Coordinates of C-alpha atoms in Angstrom, one line a residue:
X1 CA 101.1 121.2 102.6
X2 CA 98.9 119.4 100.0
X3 CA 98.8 115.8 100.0
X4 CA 97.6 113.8 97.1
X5 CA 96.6 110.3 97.3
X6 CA 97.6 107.9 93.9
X7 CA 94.3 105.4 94.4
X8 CA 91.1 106.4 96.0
X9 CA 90.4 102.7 97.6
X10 CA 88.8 102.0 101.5
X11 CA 91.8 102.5 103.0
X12 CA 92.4 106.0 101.3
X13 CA 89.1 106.9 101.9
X14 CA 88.9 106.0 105.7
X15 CA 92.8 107.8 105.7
X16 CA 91.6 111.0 104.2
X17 CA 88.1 111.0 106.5
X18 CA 90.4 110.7 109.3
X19 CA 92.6 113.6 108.4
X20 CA 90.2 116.3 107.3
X21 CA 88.3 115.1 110.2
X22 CA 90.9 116.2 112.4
X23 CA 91.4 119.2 111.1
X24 CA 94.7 119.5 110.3
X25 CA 94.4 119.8 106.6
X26 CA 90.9 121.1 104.9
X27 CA 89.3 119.0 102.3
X28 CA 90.9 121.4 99.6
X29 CA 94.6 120.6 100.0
X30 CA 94.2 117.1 98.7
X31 CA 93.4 116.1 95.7
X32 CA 92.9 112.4 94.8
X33 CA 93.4 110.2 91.3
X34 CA 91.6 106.3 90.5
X35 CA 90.9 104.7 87.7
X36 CA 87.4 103.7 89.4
X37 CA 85.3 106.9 88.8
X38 CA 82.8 105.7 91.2
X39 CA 84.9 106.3 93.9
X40 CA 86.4 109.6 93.2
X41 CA 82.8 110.6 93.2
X42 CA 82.3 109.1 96.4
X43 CA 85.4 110.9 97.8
X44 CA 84.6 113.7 96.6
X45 CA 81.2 114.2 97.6
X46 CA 81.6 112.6 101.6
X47 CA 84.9 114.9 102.0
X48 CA 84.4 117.7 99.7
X49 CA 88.0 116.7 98.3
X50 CA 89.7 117.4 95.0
X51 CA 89.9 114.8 92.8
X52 CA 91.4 113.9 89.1
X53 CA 91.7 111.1 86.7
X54 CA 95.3 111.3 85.8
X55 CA 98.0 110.3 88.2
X56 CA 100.5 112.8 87.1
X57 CA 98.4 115.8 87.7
X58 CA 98.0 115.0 91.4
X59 CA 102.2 115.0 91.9
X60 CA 101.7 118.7 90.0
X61 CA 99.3 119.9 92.5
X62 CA 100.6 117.8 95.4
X63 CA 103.9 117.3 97.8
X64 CA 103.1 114.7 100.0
X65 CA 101.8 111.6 97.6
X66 CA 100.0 108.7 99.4
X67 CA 100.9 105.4 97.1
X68 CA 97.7 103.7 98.1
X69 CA 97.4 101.4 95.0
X70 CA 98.1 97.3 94.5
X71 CA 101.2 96.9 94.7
X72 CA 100.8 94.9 91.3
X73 CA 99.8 98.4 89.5
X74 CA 102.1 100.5 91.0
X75 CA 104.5 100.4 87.9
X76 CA 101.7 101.0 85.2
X77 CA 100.4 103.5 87.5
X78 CA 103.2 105.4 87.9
X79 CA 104.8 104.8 84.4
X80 CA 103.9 108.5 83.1
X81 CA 105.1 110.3 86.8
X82 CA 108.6 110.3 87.2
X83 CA 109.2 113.6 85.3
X84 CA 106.4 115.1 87.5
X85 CA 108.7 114.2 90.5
X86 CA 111.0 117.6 92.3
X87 CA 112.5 118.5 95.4
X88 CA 109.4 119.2 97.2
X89 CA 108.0 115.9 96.9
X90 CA 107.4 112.9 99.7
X91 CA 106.3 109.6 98.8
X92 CA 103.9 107.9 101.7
X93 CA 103.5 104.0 100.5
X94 CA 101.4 101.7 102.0
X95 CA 101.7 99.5 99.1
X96 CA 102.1 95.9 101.5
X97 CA 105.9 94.4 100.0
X98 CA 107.0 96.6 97.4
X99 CA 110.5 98.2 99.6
X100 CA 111.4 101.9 99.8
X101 CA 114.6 101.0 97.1
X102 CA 111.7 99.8 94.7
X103 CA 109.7 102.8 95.1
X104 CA 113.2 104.9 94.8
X105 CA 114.2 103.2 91.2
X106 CA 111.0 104.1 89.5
X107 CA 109.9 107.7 91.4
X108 CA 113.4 109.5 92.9
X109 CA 111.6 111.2 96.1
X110 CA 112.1 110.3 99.7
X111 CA 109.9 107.5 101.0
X112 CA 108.1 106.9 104.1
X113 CA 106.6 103.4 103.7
X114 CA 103.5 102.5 106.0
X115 CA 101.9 99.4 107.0
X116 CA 98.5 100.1 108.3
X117 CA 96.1 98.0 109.3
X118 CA 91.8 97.4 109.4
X119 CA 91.0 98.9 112.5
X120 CA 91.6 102.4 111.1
X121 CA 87.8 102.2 109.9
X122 CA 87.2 102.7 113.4
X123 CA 89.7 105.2 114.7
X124 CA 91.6 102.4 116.2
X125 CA 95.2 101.5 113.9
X126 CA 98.2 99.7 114.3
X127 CA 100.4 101.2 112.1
X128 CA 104.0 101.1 111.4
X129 CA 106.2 102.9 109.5
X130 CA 109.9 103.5 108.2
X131 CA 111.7 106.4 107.0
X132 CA 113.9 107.0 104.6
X133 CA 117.1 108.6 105.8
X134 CA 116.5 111.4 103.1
X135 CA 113.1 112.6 104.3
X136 CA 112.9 116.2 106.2
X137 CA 112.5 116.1 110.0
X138 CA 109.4 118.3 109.3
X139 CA 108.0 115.7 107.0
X140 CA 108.1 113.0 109.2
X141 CA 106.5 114.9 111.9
X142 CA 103.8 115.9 109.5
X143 CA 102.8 112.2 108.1
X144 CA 103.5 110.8 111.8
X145 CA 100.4 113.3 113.2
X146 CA 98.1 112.5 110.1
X147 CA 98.5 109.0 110.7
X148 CA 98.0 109.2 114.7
X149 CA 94.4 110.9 113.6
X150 CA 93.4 107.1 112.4
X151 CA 95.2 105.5 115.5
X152 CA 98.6 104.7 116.4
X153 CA 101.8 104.9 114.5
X154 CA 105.2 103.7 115.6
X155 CA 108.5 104.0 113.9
X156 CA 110.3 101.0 112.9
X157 CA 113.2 100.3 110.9
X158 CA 112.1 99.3 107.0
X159 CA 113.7 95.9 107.8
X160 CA 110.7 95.4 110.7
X161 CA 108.2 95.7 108.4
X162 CA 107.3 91.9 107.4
X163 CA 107.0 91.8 111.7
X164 CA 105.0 94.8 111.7
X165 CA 102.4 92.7 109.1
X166 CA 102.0 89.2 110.7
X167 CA 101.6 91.2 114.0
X168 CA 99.5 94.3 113.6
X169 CA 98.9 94.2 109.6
X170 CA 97.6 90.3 109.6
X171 CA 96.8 90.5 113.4
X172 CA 92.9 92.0 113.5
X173 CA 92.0 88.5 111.5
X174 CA 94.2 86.3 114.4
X175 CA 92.5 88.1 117.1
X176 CA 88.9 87.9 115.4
X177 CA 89.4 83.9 115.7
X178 CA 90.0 84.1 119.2
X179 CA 87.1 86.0 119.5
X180 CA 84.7 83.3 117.5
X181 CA 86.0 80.9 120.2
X182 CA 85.2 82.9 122.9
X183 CA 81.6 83.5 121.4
X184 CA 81.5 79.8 120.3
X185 CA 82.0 78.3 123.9
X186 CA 79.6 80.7 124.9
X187 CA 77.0 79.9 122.8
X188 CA 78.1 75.9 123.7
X189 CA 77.3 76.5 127.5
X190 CA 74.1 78.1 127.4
X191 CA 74.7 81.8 126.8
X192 CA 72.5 83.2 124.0
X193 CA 74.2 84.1 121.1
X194 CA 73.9 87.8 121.2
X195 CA 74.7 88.0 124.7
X196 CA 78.2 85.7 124.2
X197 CA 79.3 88.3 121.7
X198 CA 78.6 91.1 123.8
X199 CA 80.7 89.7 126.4
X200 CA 83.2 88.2 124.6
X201 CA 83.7 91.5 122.5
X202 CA 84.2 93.5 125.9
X203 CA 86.2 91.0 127.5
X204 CA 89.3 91.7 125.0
X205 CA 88.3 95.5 124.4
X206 CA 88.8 95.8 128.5
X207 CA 91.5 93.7 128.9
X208 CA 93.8 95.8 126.2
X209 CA 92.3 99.1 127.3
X210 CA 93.3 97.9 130.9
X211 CA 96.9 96.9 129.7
X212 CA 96.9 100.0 127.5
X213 CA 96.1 103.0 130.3
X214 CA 97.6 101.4 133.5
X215 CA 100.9 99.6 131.9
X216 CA 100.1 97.1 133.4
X217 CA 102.1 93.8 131.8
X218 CA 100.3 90.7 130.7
X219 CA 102.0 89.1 133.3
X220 CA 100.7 91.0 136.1
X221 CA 97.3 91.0 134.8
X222 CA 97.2 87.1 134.8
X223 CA 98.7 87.5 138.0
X224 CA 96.1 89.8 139.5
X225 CA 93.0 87.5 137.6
X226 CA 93.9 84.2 139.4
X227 CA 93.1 84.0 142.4
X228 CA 94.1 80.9 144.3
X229 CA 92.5 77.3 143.7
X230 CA 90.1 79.8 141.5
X231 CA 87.9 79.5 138.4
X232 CA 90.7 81.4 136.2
X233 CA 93.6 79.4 137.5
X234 CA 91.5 76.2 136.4
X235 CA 91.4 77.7 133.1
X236 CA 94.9 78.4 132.8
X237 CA 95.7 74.8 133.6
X238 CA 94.4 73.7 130.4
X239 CA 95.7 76.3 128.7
X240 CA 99.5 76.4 129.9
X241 CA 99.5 72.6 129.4
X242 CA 98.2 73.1 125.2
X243 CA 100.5 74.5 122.4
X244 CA 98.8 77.4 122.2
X245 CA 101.9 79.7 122.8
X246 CA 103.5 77.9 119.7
X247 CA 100.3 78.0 117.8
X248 CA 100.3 81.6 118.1
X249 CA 104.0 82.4 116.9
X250 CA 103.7 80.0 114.8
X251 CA 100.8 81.7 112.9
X252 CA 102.4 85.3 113.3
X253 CA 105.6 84.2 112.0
X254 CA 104.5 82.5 108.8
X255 CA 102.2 85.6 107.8
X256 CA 105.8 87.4 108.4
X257 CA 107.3 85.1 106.2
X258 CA 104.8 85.1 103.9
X259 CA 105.7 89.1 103.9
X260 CA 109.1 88.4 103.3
X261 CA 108.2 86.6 100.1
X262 CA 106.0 88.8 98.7
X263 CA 108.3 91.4 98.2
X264 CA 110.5 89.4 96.3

Protein backbone atom coordinates (compact mmCIF):
# COMPACT_ATOMS: atom_id res chain seq x y z
CA UNK A 1 0.00 0.00 0.00
CA UNK A 2 1.31 3.56 -0.41
CA UNK A 3 0.85 5.88 2.29
CA UNK A 4 1.04 9.58 1.86
CA UNK A 5 1.52 11.91 4.71
CA UNK A 6 -0.49 15.64 4.22
CA UNK A 7 2.30 17.74 6.34
CA UNK A 8 5.89 16.80 6.74
CA UNK A 9 6.26 18.21 10.55
CA UNK A 10 8.46 16.16 13.63
CA UNK A 11 5.93 13.99 14.26
CA UNK A 12 5.60 12.90 10.51
CA UNK A 13 9.06 12.66 10.23
CA UNK A 14 9.82 10.52 13.47
CA UNK A 15 6.41 8.41 12.09
CA UNK A 16 7.75 7.70 8.71
CA UNK A 17 11.58 6.98 10.23
CA UNK A 18 9.85 4.52 12.33
CA UNK A 19 8.06 2.77 9.56
CA UNK A 20 10.60 2.48 6.80
CA UNK A 21 12.82 1.59 9.57
CA UNK A 22 10.89 -1.40 10.21
CA UNK A 23 10.68 -2.45 7.12
CA UNK A 24 7.35 -2.86 6.38
CA UNK A 25 6.98 -0.40 3.70
CA UNK A 26 10.24 0.96 1.62
CA UNK A 27 10.94 4.57 1.41
CA UNK A 28 9.35 4.60 -2.20
CA UNK A 29 5.70 3.88 -1.32
CA UNK A 30 5.22 7.18 0.51
CA UNK A 31 5.20 10.17 -0.77
CA UNK A 32 4.91 13.29 1.39
CA UNK A 33 3.38 17.13 0.70
CA UNK A 34 4.31 20.66 3.14
CA UNK A 35 4.25 23.90 2.51
CA UNK A 36 7.80 24.19 4.34
CA UNK A 37 10.23 23.13 1.52
CA UNK A 38 12.86 22.76 4.03
CA UNK A 39 11.45 19.91 5.40
CA UNK A 40 10.44 17.95 2.42
CA UNK A 41 14.05 18.22 1.70
CA UNK A 42 14.99 16.97 4.90
CA UNK A 43 12.48 14.06 4.51
CA UNK A 44 13.53 13.25 1.61
CA UNK A 45 17.12 13.15 1.90
CA UNK A 46 17.17 11.15 5.69
CA UNK A 47 14.47 8.57 4.32
CA UNK A 48 14.95 8.56 0.69
CA UNK A 49 11.08 9.35 0.51
CA UNK A 50 8.91 10.79 -2.15
CA UNK A 51 7.89 14.00 -1.69
CA UNK A 52 5.58 16.89 -3.49
CA UNK A 53 4.31 20.31 -3.00
CA UNK A 54 0.66 19.99 -3.71
CA UNK A 55 -1.63 18.13 -1.36
CA UNK A 56 -3.82 16.73 -3.97
CA UNK A 57 -1.16 14.94 -5.81
CA UNK A 58 -0.27 12.85 -2.77
CA UNK A 59 -4.22 11.38 -2.49
CA UNK A 60 -3.47 10.50 -6.42
CA UNK A 61 -0.41 8.55 -5.69
CA UNK A 62 -1.55 7.51 -2.22
CA UNK A 63 -4.32 5.22 -0.21
CA UNK A 64 -3.58 5.48 3.14
CA UNK A 65 -3.29 9.54 3.83
CA UNK A 66 -1.70 10.55 7.23
CA UNK A 67 -3.55 14.12 8.23
CA UNK A 68 -0.51 15.26 10.14
CA UNK A 69 -1.23 19.06 9.79
CA UNK A 70 -2.70 21.90 12.52
CA UNK A 71 -5.69 21.27 12.99
CA UNK A 72 -6.32 25.08 12.20
CA UNK A 73 -5.10 24.40 8.41
CA UNK A 74 -6.72 21.34 7.91
CA UNK A 75 -9.63 23.02 5.88
CA UNK A 76 -7.31 25.36 3.57
CA UNK A 77 -5.19 22.42 3.24
CA UNK A 78 -7.52 20.18 2.07
CA UNK A 79 -9.84 22.69 0.25
CA UNK A 80 -8.64 21.53 -3.40
CA UNK A 81 -8.76 17.33 -2.29
CA UNK A 82 -12.05 16.20 -2.03
CA UNK A 83 -12.48 15.29 -5.74
CA UNK A 84 -9.04 13.46 -5.35
CA UNK A 85 -10.91 11.25 -2.76
CA UNK A 86 -12.16 7.19 -4.04
CA UNK A 87 -12.84 3.99 -2.65
CA UNK A 88 -9.40 3.00 -2.08
CA UNK A 89 -8.63 5.69 0.24
CA UNK A 90 -8.05 5.79 4.34
CA UNK A 91 -7.73 8.80 6.18
CA UNK A 92 -5.14 8.43 9.42
CA UNK A 93 -5.60 11.92 11.52
CA UNK A 94 -3.66 12.81 14.21
CA UNK A 95 -4.96 16.28 13.97
CA UNK A 96 -5.44 16.72 18.25
CA UNK A 97 -9.62 17.81 18.35
CA UNK A 98 -10.80 17.94 15.00
CA UNK A 99 -13.51 14.49 15.26
CA UNK A 100 -13.72 11.76 12.66
CA UNK A 101 -17.47 13.43 11.48
CA UNK A 102 -15.42 16.68 10.79
CA UNK A 103 -12.85 14.99 8.83
CA UNK A 104 -15.97 12.98 7.05
CA UNK A 105 -17.91 16.35 5.97
CA UNK A 106 -15.01 17.86 4.16
CA UNK A 107 -12.96 14.51 2.72
CA UNK A 108 -15.71 11.35 2.41
CA UNK A 109 -13.08 8.40 3.25
CA UNK A 110 -13.07 6.25 6.27
CA UNK A 111 -11.11 7.62 9.20
CA UNK A 112 -8.88 6.22 11.76
CA UNK A 113 -8.05 9.14 14.08
CA UNK A 114 -4.80 8.89 16.27
CA UNK A 115 -3.57 10.50 19.28
CA UNK A 116 0.03 9.99 19.60
CA UNK A 117 2.25 11.20 21.83
CA UNK A 118 6.27 12.68 22.32
CA UNK A 119 7.87 9.66 23.23
CA UNK A 120 7.69 8.28 19.71
CA UNK A 121 11.11 10.24 19.11
CA UNK A 122 12.36 7.56 20.97
CA UNK A 123 10.62 4.30 19.96
CA UNK A 124 8.67 4.54 23.10
CA UNK A 125 4.52 5.89 22.20
CA UNK A 126 1.46 6.01 23.83
CA UNK A 127 -0.86 6.05 21.33
CA UNK A 128 -4.54 5.71 20.94
CA UNK A 129 -6.72 5.32 18.29
CA UNK A 130 -10.35 4.94 17.00
CA UNK A 131 -11.89 3.53 14.01
CA UNK A 132 -14.36 4.29 12.00
CA UNK A 133 -16.98 1.65 11.56
CA UNK A 134 -16.44 1.93 7.69
CA UNK A 135 -12.70 1.16 7.66
CA UNK A 136 -11.58 -2.48 6.14
CA UNK A 137 -10.43 -5.05 8.73
CA UNK A 138 -7.26 -5.17 6.70
CA UNK A 139 -6.78 -1.47 7.08
CA UNK A 140 -6.93 -1.35 10.50
CA UNK A 141 -4.46 -4.11 10.92
CA UNK A 142 -2.22 -2.35 8.54
CA UNK A 143 -2.14 1.27 10.37
CA UNK A 144 -2.31 -0.66 13.92
CA UNK A 145 1.36 -2.47 12.95
CA UNK A 146 2.91 0.86 11.52
CA UNK A 147 1.97 2.56 14.45
CA UNK A 148 3.32 -0.31 16.98
CA UNK A 149 6.85 0.29 15.01
CA UNK A 150 6.95 3.81 17.02
CA UNK A 151 5.55 2.23 20.31
CA UNK A 152 2.32 1.13 21.49
CA UNK A 153 -1.09 1.62 20.06
CA UNK A 154 -4.41 0.71 21.80
CA UNK A 155 -7.84 0.94 20.35
CA UNK A 156 -10.32 3.05 22.01
CA UNK A 157 -13.59 4.26 21.24
CA UNK A 158 -13.48 7.99 19.32
CA UNK A 159 -15.44 9.17 22.49
CA UNK A 160 -12.10 8.18 24.73
CA UNK A 161 -10.06 10.24 23.00
CA UNK A 162 -10.05 13.67 25.16
CA UNK A 163 -8.86 10.73 28.09
CA UNK A 164 -6.41 9.28 25.85
CA UNK A 165 -4.83 13.14 25.63
CA UNK A 166 -4.70 14.35 29.32
CA UNK A 167 -3.34 10.77 30.06
CA UNK A 168 -0.88 9.59 27.44
CA UNK A 169 -1.03 12.69 24.88
CA UNK A 170 -0.46 15.54 27.79
CA UNK A 171 1.05 12.91 30.14
CA UNK A 172 5.10 12.87 29.10
CA UNK A 173 5.04 16.85 30.40
CA UNK A 174 3.06 15.47 33.98
CA UNK A 175 5.57 12.86 34.36
CA UNK A 176 8.71 15.10 33.41
CA UNK A 177 7.53 17.33 36.57
CA UNK A 178 7.70 14.54 38.78
CA UNK A 179 10.85 13.86 37.54
CA UNK A 180 12.33 17.60 38.20
CA UNK A 181 11.18 16.85 41.81
CA UNK A 182 12.86 13.80 42.12
CA UNK A 183 16.14 15.42 40.66
CA UNK A 184 15.41 18.70 42.69
CA UNK A 185 15.33 16.91 46.25
CA UNK A 186 18.27 15.20 45.05
CA UNK A 187 20.24 17.94 44.31
CA UNK A 188 18.68 19.59 47.90
CA UNK A 189 20.29 16.57 49.94
CA UNK A 190 23.63 16.46 48.72
CA UNK A 191 23.58 14.42 45.48
CA UNK A 192 25.36 16.04 42.58
CA UNK A 193 23.39 17.17 39.98
CA UNK A 194 24.31 14.83 37.34
CA UNK A 195 24.22 11.97 39.43
CA UNK A 196 20.37 12.90 40.80
CA UNK A 197 19.19 12.74 37.30
CA UNK A 198 20.74 9.64 36.60
CA UNK A 199 18.98 8.07 39.29
CA UNK A 200 16.04 9.74 39.20
CA UNK A 201 15.62 9.00 35.46
CA UNK A 202 16.17 5.08 36.15
CA UNK A 203 14.14 5.03 39.07
CA UNK A 204 10.78 5.64 36.94
CA UNK A 205 12.27 3.88 33.71
CA UNK A 206 12.58 0.57 36.14
CA UNK A 207 9.68 0.95 38.05
CA UNK A 208 7.32 0.99 34.71
CA UNK A 209 9.56 -1.52 32.90
CA UNK A 210 9.11 -3.62 36.21
CA UNK A 211 5.21 -3.00 36.14
CA UNK A 212 5.32 -3.45 32.41
CA UNK A 213 7.09 -7.15 31.99
CA UNK A 214 5.96 -8.81 35.30
CA UNK A 215 2.19 -7.39 35.57
CA UNK A 216 2.85 -6.67 38.51
CA UNK A 217 0.04 -3.86 39.85
CA UNK A 218 1.09 -0.64 41.43
CA UNK A 219 -0.39 -1.92 44.42
CA UNK A 220 1.72 -4.87 44.79
CA UNK A 221 4.76 -3.09 43.97
CA UNK A 222 4.25 -0.56 46.88
CA UNK A 223 3.48 -3.43 48.70
CA UNK A 224 6.66 -5.43 47.95
CA UNK A 225 8.87 -1.77 48.44
CA UNK A 226 7.79 -1.16 52.09
CA UNK A 227 9.13 -2.99 54.26
CA UNK A 228 8.03 -2.63 57.81
CA UNK A 229 8.89 0.45 60.09
CA UNK A 230 11.22 1.06 56.78
CA UNK A 231 12.67 4.09 54.90
CA UNK A 232 9.87 3.77 52.06
CA UNK A 233 6.95 3.37 54.43
CA UNK A 234 8.22 6.69 56.09
CA UNK A 235 7.91 8.20 52.78
CA UNK A 236 4.65 7.07 52.05
CA UNK A 237 3.40 8.66 55.30
CA UNK A 238 3.81 11.96 54.06
CA UNK A 239 2.67 11.18 50.92
CA UNK A 240 -0.70 9.33 51.68
CA UNK A 241 -1.45 12.07 54.21
CA UNK A 242 -0.91 15.16 51.01
CA UNK A 243 -3.47 15.71 48.11
CA UNK A 244 -1.33 14.43 45.82
CA UNK A 245 -3.87 11.74 44.47
CA UNK A 246 -6.34 14.65 43.82
CA UNK A 247 -3.53 16.84 42.47
CA UNK A 248 -2.90 14.31 39.89
CA UNK A 249 -6.53 13.70 38.52
CA UNK A 250 -7.07 16.91 38.97
CA UNK A 251 -4.34 17.84 36.41
CA UNK A 252 -5.20 14.86 34.02
CA UNK A 253 -8.80 15.72 33.99
CA UNK A 254 -8.54 19.35 33.14
CA UNK A 255 -6.07 18.65 30.13
CA UNK A 256 -9.09 16.19 29.24
CA UNK A 257 -11.36 18.92 29.46
CA UNK A 258 -9.34 21.19 27.95
CA UNK A 259 -9.63 18.42 24.93
CA UNK A 260 -13.14 18.41 25.01
CA UNK A 261 -13.15 22.15 24.32
CA UNK A 262 -10.96 22.29 21.70
CA UNK A 263 -12.86 20.42 19.42
CA UNK A 264 -15.67 22.43 19.69
Amino acid sequence: MKIGFIGCGKIAQILIGYFVESGIVDSDQIICSDLDQGALEKAATKYGINVCVSNSEVFDKAEIVFLAIKPQSFREAVSDCADRINEKHILVSIMAGVTSDTIKSILNAPVIRVMPNIPCQVGQMAAGYSVCDDVPGIYEMFVKQLLNCAGVAIKVQESELDAVTGVSGSGPAFVAYLIKGFIDTGISLGLESENAKALALQTFIGTAKLLRETELSPEELITMVSSPNGTTVAGREVLENSDVNSVIAGTIKRATERSQELSK
